[in-house]
PDB file of C-alpha atoms in Angstrom:
ATOM      1  CA  MET M 117     -11.767  25.201  24.041  1.00 41.00           C
ATOM      2  CA  GLN M 118      -9.334  24.409  20.453  1.00 46.00           C
ATOM      3  CA  ALA M 119      -6.121  24.870  21.503  1.00 59.00           C
ATOM      4  CA  ASN M 120      -3.432  26.113  18.858  1.00 64.00           C
ATOM      5  CA  ILE M 121      -0.706  24.390  19.446  1.00 75.00           C
ATOM      6  CA  SER M 122       2.433  24.325  16.746  1.00 82.00           C
ATOM      7  CA  THR M 123       4.884  21.366  16.515  1.00 85.00           C
ATOM      8  CA  ARG M 124       7.747  23.831  17.737  1.00 88.00           C
ATOM      9  CA  LEU M 125       5.644  24.096  20.807  1.00 88.00           C
ATOM     10  CA  LEU M 126       5.574  20.550  21.089  1.00 86.00           C
ATOM     11  CA  GLN M 127       9.331  19.974  20.143  1.00 87.00           C
ATOM     12  CA  ALA M 128      10.468  22.522  22.624  1.00 89.00           C
ATOM     13  CA  PHE M 129       8.182  20.968  25.492  1.00 86.00           C
ATOM     14  CA  LEU M 130       9.609  17.539  24.991  1.00 88.00           C
ATOM     15  CA  ALA M 131      13.325  19.194  24.801  1.00 89.00           C
ATOM     16  CA  LEU M 132      12.823  20.469  27.871  1.00 88.00           C
ATOM     17  CA  ALA M 133      11.057  17.225  29.462  1.00 89.00           C
ATOM     18  CA  ASP M 134      14.329  15.558  28.271  1.00 88.00           C
ATOM     19  CA  CYS M 135      17.064  18.321  29.457  1.00 89.00           C
ATOM     20  CA  ARG M 136      15.097  19.775  32.458  1.00 88.00           C
ATOM     21  CA  HIS M 137      17.366  22.641  31.610  1.00 87.00           C
ATOM     22  CA  PHE M 138      15.979  25.511  30.012  1.00 89.00           C
ATOM     23  CA  GLY M 139      19.567  26.536  28.384  1.00 87.00           C
ATOM     24  CA  HIS M 140      20.450  22.983  27.316  1.00 89.00           C
ATOM     25  CA  ALA M 141      16.866  22.905  25.704  1.00 89.00           C
ATOM     26  CA  ALA M 142      17.145  25.961  24.462  1.00 90.00           C
ATOM     27  CA  GLN M 143      20.433  25.203  22.876  1.00 90.00           C
ATOM     28  CA  ARG M 144      18.892  22.047  21.474  1.00 89.00           C
ATOM     29  CA  CYS M 145      16.083  24.197  19.937  1.00 89.00           C
ATOM     30  CA  HIS M 146      18.170  26.382  18.164  1.00 89.00           C
ATOM     31  CA  VAL M 147      16.519  29.565  19.969  1.00 90.00           C
ATOM     32  CA  SER M 148      17.562  32.072  22.639  1.00 91.00           C
ATOM     33  CA  GLN M 149      16.859  31.196  26.034  1.00 88.00           C
ATOM     34  CA  SER M 150      14.385  34.025  26.685  1.00 90.00           C
ATOM     35  CA  ALA M 151      12.961  33.051  23.201  1.00 91.00           C
ATOM     36  CA  PHE M 152      12.517  29.092  24.393  1.00 90.00           C
ATOM     37  CA  SER M 153      11.041  30.559  27.869  1.00 89.00           C
ATOM     38  CA  VAL M 154       7.980  32.387  26.149  1.00 91.00           C
ATOM     39  CA  MET M 155       7.454  28.999  23.855  1.00 89.00           C
ATOM     40  CA  ILE M 156       6.983  27.254  27.571  1.00 90.00           C
ATOM     41  CA  GLN M 157       4.653  30.026  28.413  1.00 89.00           C
ATOM     42  CA  LYS M 158       2.686  29.760  25.380  1.00 89.00           C
ATOM     43  CA  LEU M 159       2.139  25.849  25.488  1.00 87.00           C
ATOM     44  CA  GLU M 160       1.663  26.262  28.954  1.00 86.00           C
ATOM     45  CA  ALA M 161      -1.222  28.781  28.555  1.00 87.00           C
ATOM     46  CA  ALA M 162      -2.671  26.523  25.436  1.00 86.00           C
ATOM     47  CA  VAL M 163      -2.886  23.587  27.278  1.00 84.00           C
ATOM     48  CA  GLY M 164      -4.460  25.564  30.469  1.00 85.00           C
ATOM     49  CA  ALA M 165      -2.213  24.136  32.990  1.00 87.00           C
ATOM     50  CA  ARG M 166       1.768  24.580  34.480  1.00 89.00           C
ATOM     51  CA  LEU M 167       3.780  21.465  32.856  1.00 90.00           C
ATOM     52  CA  PHE M 168       6.514  22.293  34.872  1.00 90.00           C
ATOM     53  CA  GLU M 169       8.261  22.926  38.166  1.00 88.00           C
ATOM     54  CA  ARG M 170      11.005  25.738  38.290  1.00 83.00           C
ATOM     55  CA  ASP M 171      13.454  26.987  40.834  1.00 75.00           C
ATOM     56  CA  THR M 172      17.120  28.142  40.334  1.00 63.00           C
ATOM     57  CA  ARG M 173      18.633  24.581  40.145  1.00 72.00           C
ATOM     58  CA  ASN M 174      15.647  22.201  39.364  1.00 82.00           C
ATOM     59  CA  VAL M 175      12.927  21.877  36.352  1.00 88.00           C
ATOM     60  CA  THR M 176      10.640  19.069  36.866  1.00 89.00           C
ATOM     61  CA  LEU M 177       7.280  17.849  35.465  1.00 89.00           C
ATOM     62  CA  THR M 178       4.447  18.850  37.229  1.00 90.00           C
ATOM     63  CA  PRO M 179       1.233  15.984  37.347  1.00 88.00           C
ATOM     64  CA  GLU M 180       0.199  17.640  34.207  1.00 88.00           C
ATOM     65  CA  GLY M 181       3.279  17.561  32.233  1.00 86.00           C
ATOM     66  CA  LYS M 182       3.937  14.138  33.091  1.00 88.00           C
ATOM     67  CA  LEU M 183       0.628  13.357  31.284  1.00 88.00           C
ATOM     68  CA  PHE M 184       0.858  16.114  28.754  1.00 88.00           C
ATOM     69  CA  VAL M 185       4.471  14.284  27.773  1.00 88.00           C
ATOM     70  CA  GLU M 186       2.915  11.176  26.926  1.00 86.00           C
ATOM     71  CA  VAL M 187       0.294  13.126  24.707  1.00 86.00           C
ATOM     72  CA  ALA M 188       3.381  15.238  22.964  1.00 86.00           C
ATOM     73  CA  ARG M 189       5.434  12.611  22.402  1.00 85.00           C
ATOM     74  CA  GLN M 190       2.349  10.208  19.984  1.00 87.00           C
ATOM     75  CA  LEU M 191       1.548  13.753  18.638  1.00 84.00           C
ATOM     76  CA  MET M 192       5.051  14.018  17.395  1.00 82.00           C
ATOM     77  CA  LEU M 193       4.930  10.614  16.435  1.00 82.00           C
ATOM     78  CA  ASP M 194       1.600  10.654  14.354  1.00 79.00           C
ATOM     79  CA  ILE M 195       2.805  13.956  12.677  1.00 78.00           C
ATOM     80  CA  GLU M 196       6.224  12.546  11.518  1.00 75.00           C
ATOM     81  CA  ALA M 197       4.326   9.422  10.277  1.00 73.00           C
ATOM     82  CA  ALA M 198       1.552  11.485   8.367  1.00 72.00           C
ATOM     83  CA  PHE M 199       4.787  13.479   6.784  1.00 73.00           C
ATOM     84  CA  ALA M 200       6.056  10.256   6.064  1.00 62.00           C
ATOM     85  CA  ASP M 201       3.157   8.737   4.121  1.00 63.00           C
ATOM     86  CA  MET M 202       2.731  12.082   2.066  1.00 65.00           C
ATOM     87  CA  SER M 203       6.249  12.113   1.657  1.00 55.00           C
ATOM     88  CA  ASP M 204       5.578   8.183   0.013  1.00 52.00           C
ATOM     89  CA  TYR M 205       2.566   9.617  -1.948  1.00 56.00           C
ATOM     90  CA  VAL M 206       4.408  12.469  -3.753  1.00 53.00           C
ATOM     91  CA  ALA M 207       7.645  10.449  -4.779  1.00 49.00           C
ATOM     92  CA  ARG M 208       4.895   7.497  -5.973  1.00 51.00           C
ATOM     93  CA  ARG M 209       5.981   5.162  -3.689  1.00 55.00           C
ATOM     94  CA  ARG M 210       2.007   4.663  -2.412  1.00 57.00           C
ATOM     95  CA  GLY M 211      -1.179   6.029  -3.637  1.00 78.00           C
ATOM     96  CA  ARG M 212      -3.703   4.210  -5.958  1.00 84.00           C
ATOM     97  CA  VAL M 213      -5.175   4.884  -9.989  1.00 90.00           C
ATOM     98  CA  ALA M 214      -7.727   3.878 -11.837  1.00 92.00           C
ATOM     99  CA  VAL M 215      -8.574   3.715 -15.114  1.00 95.00           C
ATOM    100  CA  ALA M 216     -11.441   2.981 -17.741  1.00 95.00           C
ATOM    101  CA  ALA M 217     -10.701   1.783 -21.076  1.00 95.00           C
ATOM    102  CA  LEU M 218     -12.278   0.274 -23.955  1.00 92.00           C
ATOM    103  CA  PRO M 219     -12.001  -3.808 -24.031  1.00 89.00           C
ATOM    104  CA  SER M 220     -10.040  -3.374 -27.260  1.00 87.00           C
ATOM    105  CA  LEU M 221      -7.941  -1.208 -25.564  1.00 91.00           C
ATOM    106  CA  ALA M 222      -7.849  -3.023 -22.358  1.00 91.00           C
ATOM    107  CA  ALA M 223      -6.689  -6.127 -23.916  1.00 87.00           C
ATOM    108  CA  GLY M 224      -3.893  -4.966 -26.092  1.00 86.00           C
ATOM    109  CA  TRP M 225      -2.232  -1.712 -25.910  1.00 90.00           C
ATOM    110  CA  LEU M 226      -3.177  -0.715 -22.290  1.00 93.00           C
ATOM    111  CA  PRO M 227      -1.186  -3.623 -20.192  1.00 93.00           C
ATOM    112  CA  PRO M 228       2.594  -2.944 -21.481  1.00 93.00           C
ATOM    113  CA  VAL M 229       1.619   0.916 -20.705  1.00 94.00           C
ATOM    114  CA  LEU M 230       0.335  -0.412 -16.732  1.00 94.00           C
ATOM    115  CA  ALA M 231       3.427  -2.944 -16.300  1.00 94.00           C
ATOM    116  CA  GLN M 232       5.884  -0.324 -17.034  1.00 93.00           C
ATOM    117  CA  TYR M 233       4.182   2.250 -14.599  1.00 91.00           C
ATOM    118  CA  ARG M 234       4.365  -0.507 -11.745  1.00 90.00           C
ATOM    119  CA  GLN M 235       7.672  -1.525 -12.685  1.00 89.00           C
ATOM    120  CA  ARG M 236       8.434   1.925 -11.790  1.00 87.00           C
ATOM    121  CA  HIS M 237       6.167   2.837  -9.071  1.00 86.00           C
ATOM    122  CA  PRO M 238       5.202  -0.805  -7.669  1.00 86.00           C
ATOM    123  CA  GLY M 239       3.612   0.462  -4.063  1.00 84.00           C
ATOM    124  CA  VAL M 240       0.883   2.434  -6.378  1.00 87.00           C
ATOM    125  CA  SER M 241      -2.219   0.328  -6.218  1.00 87.00           C
ATOM    126  CA  VAL M 242      -3.611   0.144 -10.125  1.00 91.00           C
ATOM    127  CA  SER M 243      -6.791  -0.929 -11.072  1.00 91.00           C
ATOM    128  CA  LEU M 244      -8.810  -1.375 -14.919  1.00 95.00           C
ATOM    129  CA  HIS M 245     -12.221  -1.295 -15.587  1.00 94.00           C
ATOM    130  CA  ASP M 246     -12.282  -2.686 -19.082  1.00 92.00           C
ATOM    131  CA  ALA M 247     -15.674  -1.259 -20.572  1.00 90.00           C
ATOM    132  CA  ILE M 248     -17.933   0.242 -23.688  1.00 86.00           C
ATOM    133  CA  SER M 249     -17.221   3.687 -24.303  1.00 87.00           C
ATOM    134  CA  ASP M 250     -20.511   4.727 -22.246  1.00 87.00           C
ATOM    135  CA  GLN M 251     -19.790   2.968 -19.386  1.00 90.00           C
ATOM    136  CA  CYS M 252     -16.158   4.268 -19.213  1.00 92.00           C
ATOM    137  CA  LEU M 253     -17.529   7.812 -19.332  1.00 91.00           C
ATOM    138  CA  ASP M 254     -19.729   6.754 -16.530  1.00 91.00           C
ATOM    139  CA  LEU M 255     -17.554   5.359 -14.519  1.00 93.00           C
ATOM    140  CA  LEU M 256     -15.096   8.513 -14.427  1.00 92.00           C
ATOM    141  CA  ARG M 257     -18.310  10.734 -13.737  1.00 91.00           C
ATOM    142  CA  GLN M 258     -19.042   8.819 -10.683  1.00 91.00           C
ATOM    143  CA  GLY M 259     -15.323   9.262  -9.349  1.00 90.00           C
ATOM    144  CA  LYS M 260     -14.716   5.494  -9.517  1.00 92.00           C
ATOM    145  CA  VAL M 261     -12.013   6.160 -12.537  1.00 93.00           C
ATOM    146  CA  ASP M 262      -9.098   8.668 -12.528  1.00 93.00           C
ATOM    147  CA  ILE M 263      -8.927   8.572 -16.583  1.00 94.00           C
ATOM    148  CA  ALA M 264     -10.819   6.673 -19.007  1.00 95.00           C
ATOM    149  CA  LEU M 265      -9.477   5.917 -22.657  1.00 95.00           C
ATOM    150  CA  THR M 266     -12.783   5.857 -24.825  1.00 92.00           C
ATOM    151  CA  ALA M 267     -14.381   6.699 -28.018  1.00 88.00           C
ATOM    152  CA  PRO M 268     -15.927   9.993 -28.752  1.00 85.00           C
ATOM    153  CA  GLY M 269     -19.250  10.469 -27.763  1.00 76.00           C
ATOM    154  CA  PRO M 270     -22.183  13.056 -27.369  1.00 73.00           C
ATOM    155  CA  ASN M 271     -21.368  13.691 -23.661  1.00 75.00           C
ATOM    156  CA  LEU M 272     -17.734  14.852 -23.479  1.00 83.00           C
ATOM    157  CA  ILE M 273     -17.849  18.527 -22.508  1.00 86.00           C
ATOM    158  CA  GLU M 274     -17.483  17.811 -19.046  1.00 88.00           C
ATOM    159  CA  PHE M 275     -14.809  16.530 -19.464  1.00 91.00           C
ATOM    160  CA  ASP M 276     -11.223  17.479 -20.496  1.00 92.00           C
ATOM    161  CA  THR M 277     -10.093  15.367 -23.293  1.00 92.00           C
ATOM    162  CA  ARG M 278      -6.770  14.753 -25.674  1.00 91.00           C
ATOM    163  CA  ALA M 279      -6.232  12.433 -28.550  1.00 91.00           C
ATOM    164  CA  LEU M 280      -5.188   9.132 -27.915  1.00 92.00           C
ATOM    165  CA  CYS M 281      -4.703   7.968 -31.479  1.00 89.00           C
ATOM    166  CA  SER M 282      -6.508   7.316 -34.489  1.00 88.00           C
ATOM    167  CA  ASP M 283      -7.674   3.462 -35.563  1.00 90.00           C
ATOM    168  CA  PRO M 284      -7.888   2.636 -39.057  1.00 92.00           C
ATOM    169  CA  PHE M 285     -10.197  -0.450 -39.774  1.00 93.00           C
ATOM    170  CA  TYR M 286      -9.536  -3.678 -41.503  1.00 95.00           C
ATOM    171  CA  LEU M 287     -11.508  -6.616 -42.644  1.00 94.00           C
ATOM    172  CA  VAL M 288     -11.072  -9.795 -41.263  1.00 96.00           C
ATOM    173  CA  CYS M 289     -12.077 -13.004 -43.519  1.00 95.00           C
ATOM    174  CA  ARG M 290     -10.844 -16.308 -44.168  1.00 95.00           C
ATOM    175  CA  ARG M 291      -7.843 -16.860 -45.934  1.00 95.00           C
ATOM    176  CA  ASP M 292     -10.051 -19.157 -48.586  1.00 94.00           C
ATOM    177  CA  HIS M 293     -12.392 -15.862 -48.903  1.00 93.00           C
ATOM    178  CA  LYS M 294     -12.663 -14.236 -52.273  1.00 92.00           C
ATOM    179  CA  LEU M 295     -10.999 -10.729 -50.879  1.00 93.00           C
ATOM    180  CA  ALA M 296      -8.627 -12.553 -48.681  1.00 93.00           C
ATOM    181  CA  ARG M 297      -5.946 -11.795 -51.436  1.00 92.00           C
ATOM    182  CA  ARG M 298      -6.711  -7.689 -52.054  1.00 92.00           C
ATOM    183  CA  ARG M 299      -4.067  -5.064 -50.463  1.00 92.00           C
ATOM    184  CA  ARG M 300      -7.101  -2.640 -49.775  1.00 94.00           C
ATOM    185  CA  ILE M 301     -10.723  -2.891 -49.653  1.00 91.00           C
ATOM    186  CA  LYS M 302     -13.090  -0.594 -50.785  1.00 90.00           C
ATOM    187  CA  VAL M 303     -16.690  -0.169 -49.731  1.00 86.00           C
ATOM    188  CA  GLU M 304     -17.945  -1.810 -53.484  1.00 86.00           C
ATOM    189  CA  GLY M 305     -15.703  -4.864 -52.325  1.00 86.00           C
ATOM    190  CA  LEU M 306     -18.114  -5.462 -49.554  1.00 85.00           C
ATOM    191  CA  ALA M 307     -21.085  -6.309 -52.124  1.00 84.00           C
ATOM    192  CA  GLY M 308     -22.251  -9.453 -51.030  1.00 83.00           C
ATOM    193  CA  CYS M 309     -20.278 -10.115 -48.101  1.00 86.00           C
ATOM    194  CA  GLU M 310     -22.289 -11.258 -44.661  1.00 88.00           C
ATOM    195  CA  LEU M 311     -21.136  -9.173 -42.259  1.00 89.00           C
ATOM    196  CA  ILE M 312     -20.707  -9.875 -38.074  1.00 91.00           C
ATOM    197  CA  HIS M 313     -21.723  -7.022 -36.534  1.00 88.00           C
ATOM    198  CA  LEU M 314     -20.255  -6.039 -32.690  1.00 88.00           C
ATOM    199  CA  ALA M 315     -23.386  -4.860 -30.417  1.00 85.00           C
ATOM    200  CA  ARG M 316     -24.631  -1.417 -31.315  1.00 82.00           C
ATOM    201  CA  SER M 317     -23.720  -0.274 -27.871  1.00 81.00           C
ATOM    202  CA  THR M 318     -20.467  -0.436 -28.953  1.00 83.00           C
ATOM    203  CA  SER M 319     -18.368   2.518 -30.492  1.00 80.00           C
ATOM    204  CA  VAL M 320     -16.799  -0.217 -33.142  1.00 84.00           C
ATOM    205  CA  ARG M 321     -20.563  -0.320 -34.441  1.00 84.00           C
ATOM    206  CA  GLN M 322     -21.634   2.976 -34.521  1.00 82.00           C
ATOM    207  CA  HIS M 323     -18.351   4.607 -36.187  1.00 81.00           C
ATOM    208  CA  LEU M 324     -18.998   1.368 -38.934  1.00 82.00           C
ATOM    209  CA  GLU M 325     -22.490   2.258 -39.238  1.00 80.00           C
ATOM    210  CA  ALA M 326     -22.044   5.728 -39.346  1.00 79.00           C
ATOM    211  CA  ALA M 327     -19.077   5.302 -42.323  1.00 76.00           C
ATOM    212  CA  LEU M 328     -20.831   2.540 -44.833  1.00 76.00           C
ATOM    213  CA  PRO M 329     -23.357   3.775 -46.761  1.00 72.00           C
ATOM    214  CA  PRO M 330     -26.704   2.054 -45.949  1.00 71.00           C
ATOM    215  CA  GLY M 331     -27.095  -1.343 -48.174  1.00 67.00           C
ATOM    216  CA  SER M 332     -23.409  -1.244 -48.819  1.00 67.00           C
ATOM    217  CA  VAL M 333     -23.586  -4.638 -46.872  1.00 70.00           C
ATOM    218  CA  ILE M 334     -25.376  -7.570 -46.184  1.00 70.00           C
ATOM    219  CA  SER M 335     -25.961  -8.582 -42.361  1.00 73.00           C
ATOM    220  CA  SER M 336     -25.531 -12.127 -41.602  1.00 72.00           C
ATOM    221  CA  GLY M 337     -27.804 -11.639 -38.830  1.00 78.00           C
ATOM    222  CA  LEU M 338     -25.292 -12.511 -35.980  1.00 85.00           C
ATOM    223  CA  GLU M 339     -24.853  -9.841 -33.450  1.00 86.00           C
ATOM    224  CA  VAL M 340     -22.125 -10.533 -30.754  1.00 88.00           C
ATOM    225  CA  GLU M 341     -20.485  -8.942 -27.963  1.00 85.00           C
ATOM    226  CA  HIS M 342     -16.936  -9.834 -27.753  1.00 87.00           C
ATOM    227  CA  LEU M 343     -14.281 -10.162 -30.107  1.00 88.00           C
ATOM    228  CA  ALA M 344     -12.898 -13.767 -29.540  1.00 90.00           C
ATOM    229  CA  THR M 345     -16.995 -14.236 -30.671  1.00 93.00           C
ATOM    230  CA  VAL M 346     -16.574 -12.557 -34.006  1.00 93.00           C
ATOM    231  CA  ALA M 347     -13.019 -14.115 -34.518  1.00 94.00           C
ATOM    232  CA  GLY M 348     -14.919 -17.763 -33.790  1.00 94.00           C
ATOM    233  CA  LEU M 349     -17.749 -17.207 -36.343  1.00 94.00           C
ATOM    234  CA  ILE M 350     -15.694 -15.785 -38.809  1.00 95.00           C
ATOM    235  CA  GLN M 351     -12.905 -18.930 -38.768  1.00 95.00           C
ATOM    236  CA  SER M 352     -16.070 -20.985 -39.243  1.00 94.00           C
ATOM    237  CA  GLY M 353     -17.210 -19.210 -42.197  1.00 92.00           C
ATOM    238  CA  LEU M 354     -19.985 -17.932 -40.973  1.00 93.00           C
ATOM    239  CA  GLY M 355     -19.262 -14.499 -42.732  1.00 91.00           C
ATOM    240  CA  VAL M 356     -16.291 -11.695 -42.453  1.00 94.00           C
ATOM    241  CA  SER M 357     -16.256  -8.358 -40.052  1.00 93.00           C
ATOM    242  CA  VAL M 358     -14.720  -4.879 -39.935  1.00 92.00           C
ATOM    243  CA  VAL M 359     -12.888  -3.749 -36.854  1.00 93.00           C
ATOM    244  CA  PRO M 360     -10.232  -1.491 -35.639  1.00 92.00           C
ATOM    245  CA  GLU M 361      -6.437  -2.053 -36.186  1.00 92.00           C
ATOM    246  CA  LEU M 362      -6.223  -1.919 -32.444  1.00 90.00           C
ATOM    247  CA  THR M 363      -8.274  -4.859 -31.912  1.00 91.00           C
ATOM    248  CA  LEU M 364      -6.422  -7.141 -34.681  1.00 93.00           C
ATOM    249  CA  PHE M 365      -5.139  -9.131 -31.827  1.00 90.00           C
ATOM    250  CA  GLN M 366      -7.843 -11.072 -31.353  1.00 90.00           C
ATOM    251  CA  PHE M 367      -7.896 -12.596 -35.202  1.00 93.00           C
ATOM    252  CA  ARG M 368      -4.260 -14.045 -34.827  1.00 92.00           C
ATOM    253  CA  LEU M 369      -4.809 -17.236 -36.110  1.00 93.00           C
ATOM    254  CA  PRO M 370      -3.666 -19.133 -38.629  1.00 94.00           C
ATOM    255  CA  GLU M 371      -6.769 -19.131 -40.780  1.00 94.00           C
ATOM    256  CA  LEU M 372      -7.817 -15.691 -40.901  1.00 96.00           C
ATOM    257  CA  THR M 373      -6.213 -12.654 -42.393  1.00 96.00           C
ATOM    258  CA  ALA M 374      -6.857  -8.750 -42.086  1.00 96.00           C
ATOM    259  CA  ILE M 375      -6.697  -6.102 -45.322  1.00 96.00           C
ATOM    260  CA  PRO M 376      -6.995  -2.618 -44.741  1.00 95.00           C
ATOM    261  CA  MET M 377     -10.170  -0.757 -45.735  1.00 92.00           C
ATOM    262  CA  ASP M 378     -10.236   2.141 -48.061  1.00 91.00           C
ATOM    263  CA  VAL M 379     -13.048   4.015 -46.990  1.00 86.00           C
ATOM    264  CA  PRO M 380     -12.793   7.643 -46.127  1.00 85.00           C
ATOM    265  CA  GLY M 381     -14.003   8.509 -42.649  1.00 82.00           C
ATOM    266  CA  LEU M 382     -13.962   5.048 -41.771  1.00 86.00           C
ATOM    267  CA  VAL M 383     -11.168   5.511 -38.949  1.00 88.00           C
ATOM    268  CA  ARG M 384     -12.013   5.752 -34.823  1.00 88.00           C
ATOM    269  CA  PRO M 385     -10.582   8.338 -33.112  1.00 89.00           C
ATOM    270  CA  LEU M 386      -9.453   7.406 -29.667  1.00 92.00           C
ATOM    271  CA  LEU M 387      -9.456   9.651 -26.588  1.00 93.00           C
ATOM    272  CA  ILE M 388      -7.757   9.923 -23.112  1.00 95.00           C
ATOM    273  CA  VAL M 389     -10.551  11.489 -20.669  1.00 95.00           C
ATOM    274  CA  THR M 390      -9.675  13.005 -17.497  1.00 93.00           C
ATOM    275  CA  PRO M 391     -12.684  15.200 -15.144  1.00 91.00           C
ATOM    276  CA  LYS M 392     -12.775  18.640 -15.293  1.00 87.00           C
ATOM    277  CA  GLU M 393     -13.945  19.717 -12.093  1.00 81.00           C
ATOM    278  CA  ARG M 394     -11.747  17.050  -9.802  1.00 82.00           C
ATOM    279  CA  SER M 395      -7.865  17.230  -9.596  1.00 83.00           C
ATOM    280  CA  LEU M 396      -5.647  14.022 -10.214  1.00 84.00           C
ATOM    281  CA  SER M 397      -3.903  12.589  -7.696  1.00 85.00           C
ATOM    282  CA  ILE M 398       0.338  13.048  -8.092  1.00 84.00           C
ATOM    283  CA  ALA M 399       0.039   8.808  -8.855  1.00 86.00           C
ATOM    284  CA  ALA M 400      -2.558   9.574 -11.494  1.00 89.00           C
ATOM    285  CA  HIS M 401      -0.870  12.218 -13.005  1.00 88.00           C
ATOM    286  CA  GLY M 402       2.153   9.880 -13.379  1.00 88.00           C
ATOM    287  CA  LEU M 403      -0.027   7.336 -15.085  1.00 92.00           C
ATOM    288  CA  LEU M 404      -1.519   9.792 -17.623  1.00 92.00           C
ATOM    289  CA  ALA M 405       2.181  11.376 -18.624  1.00 91.00           C
ATOM    290  CA  LEU M 406       2.637   7.993 -19.516  1.00 92.00           C
ATOM    291  CA  ILE M 407      -0.328   6.902 -21.099  1.00 93.00           C
ATOM    292  CA  GLU M 408       0.521  10.350 -23.076  1.00 92.00           C
ATOM    293  CA  ASP M 409       3.642   9.594 -23.821  1.00 89.00           C
ATOM    294  CA  LYS M 410       3.095   5.897 -25.262  1.00 85.00           C
ATOM    295  CA  ALA M 411       0.403   7.937 -27.249  1.00 82.00           C
ATOM    296  CA  LEU M 412       2.566   9.466 -29.391  1.00 58.00           C
ATOM    297  CA  VAL M 413       4.372   6.644 -29.928  1.00 54.00           C
ATOM    298  CA  VAL M 414       1.047   5.281 -31.641  1.00 53.00           C
ATOM    299  CA  SER M 415      -0.048   8.225 -33.090  1.00 50.00           C
ATOM    300  CA  GLY M 416       3.317   7.805 -35.524  1.00 46.00           C
ATOM    301  CA  ARG M 417       2.740   4.370 -36.306  1.00 45.00           C
TER     302      ARG M 417
END
């Protein structure tokens, strides 16, 4: 049997258990005495037992009532605790949110945004996954993250997307390189340069290969996974590299310099990606709003 017991009936029962007087308990519950009597009758019918002994002078708990009073008090405490928890989630005093981001964003642009969010909502747990574009989308698809900050790819139709920013490319070379004093670099300026590549699975490499004509650069034969490795190789004179602006914090070394590329189409668009079929939590909505707010600043640089 499924009992249909409302919190109003539990409150009425506890009021009568405390007051032992129908009139006083009805006043506490802000209802008429006749309406209060009906509430107690409904509760007893739902429980399947008499909970009170009544006579003209006294109201006392039956043995079943004495058992139920402990149950009712615990139920009310649990309900109040549940609503308090929900109030904390709604007010972003509690909760959790997970983000996946390209390494260039996860290491540079995103940390100050996460720090600001945590300062506003210290009770919300924030987790970050730094991953290449396809992995970011896989994490979102699997429900392991709420938001992905990534580059465009072939499998975005299943998600909601909006622009984060456009990320132009720069040539990074040693300060003693022949191109180091140029103000801007065109494709033909790369002739004869040995290029250090990032892995083919990265969005940087994919955009670079799509924008640069075949044969416009010489490969150095060096292909690596991490930007810090690229910086070390350039520093040692093993070649140059073409990387997005948002990665330049990795190349802030005294021996290196960065020059803007002047190549049509050589811009990496970055996106904010969220689930299309899954609602975001209130905590995740708050972080998304902050990311979008900061995205306007980045796009306006």
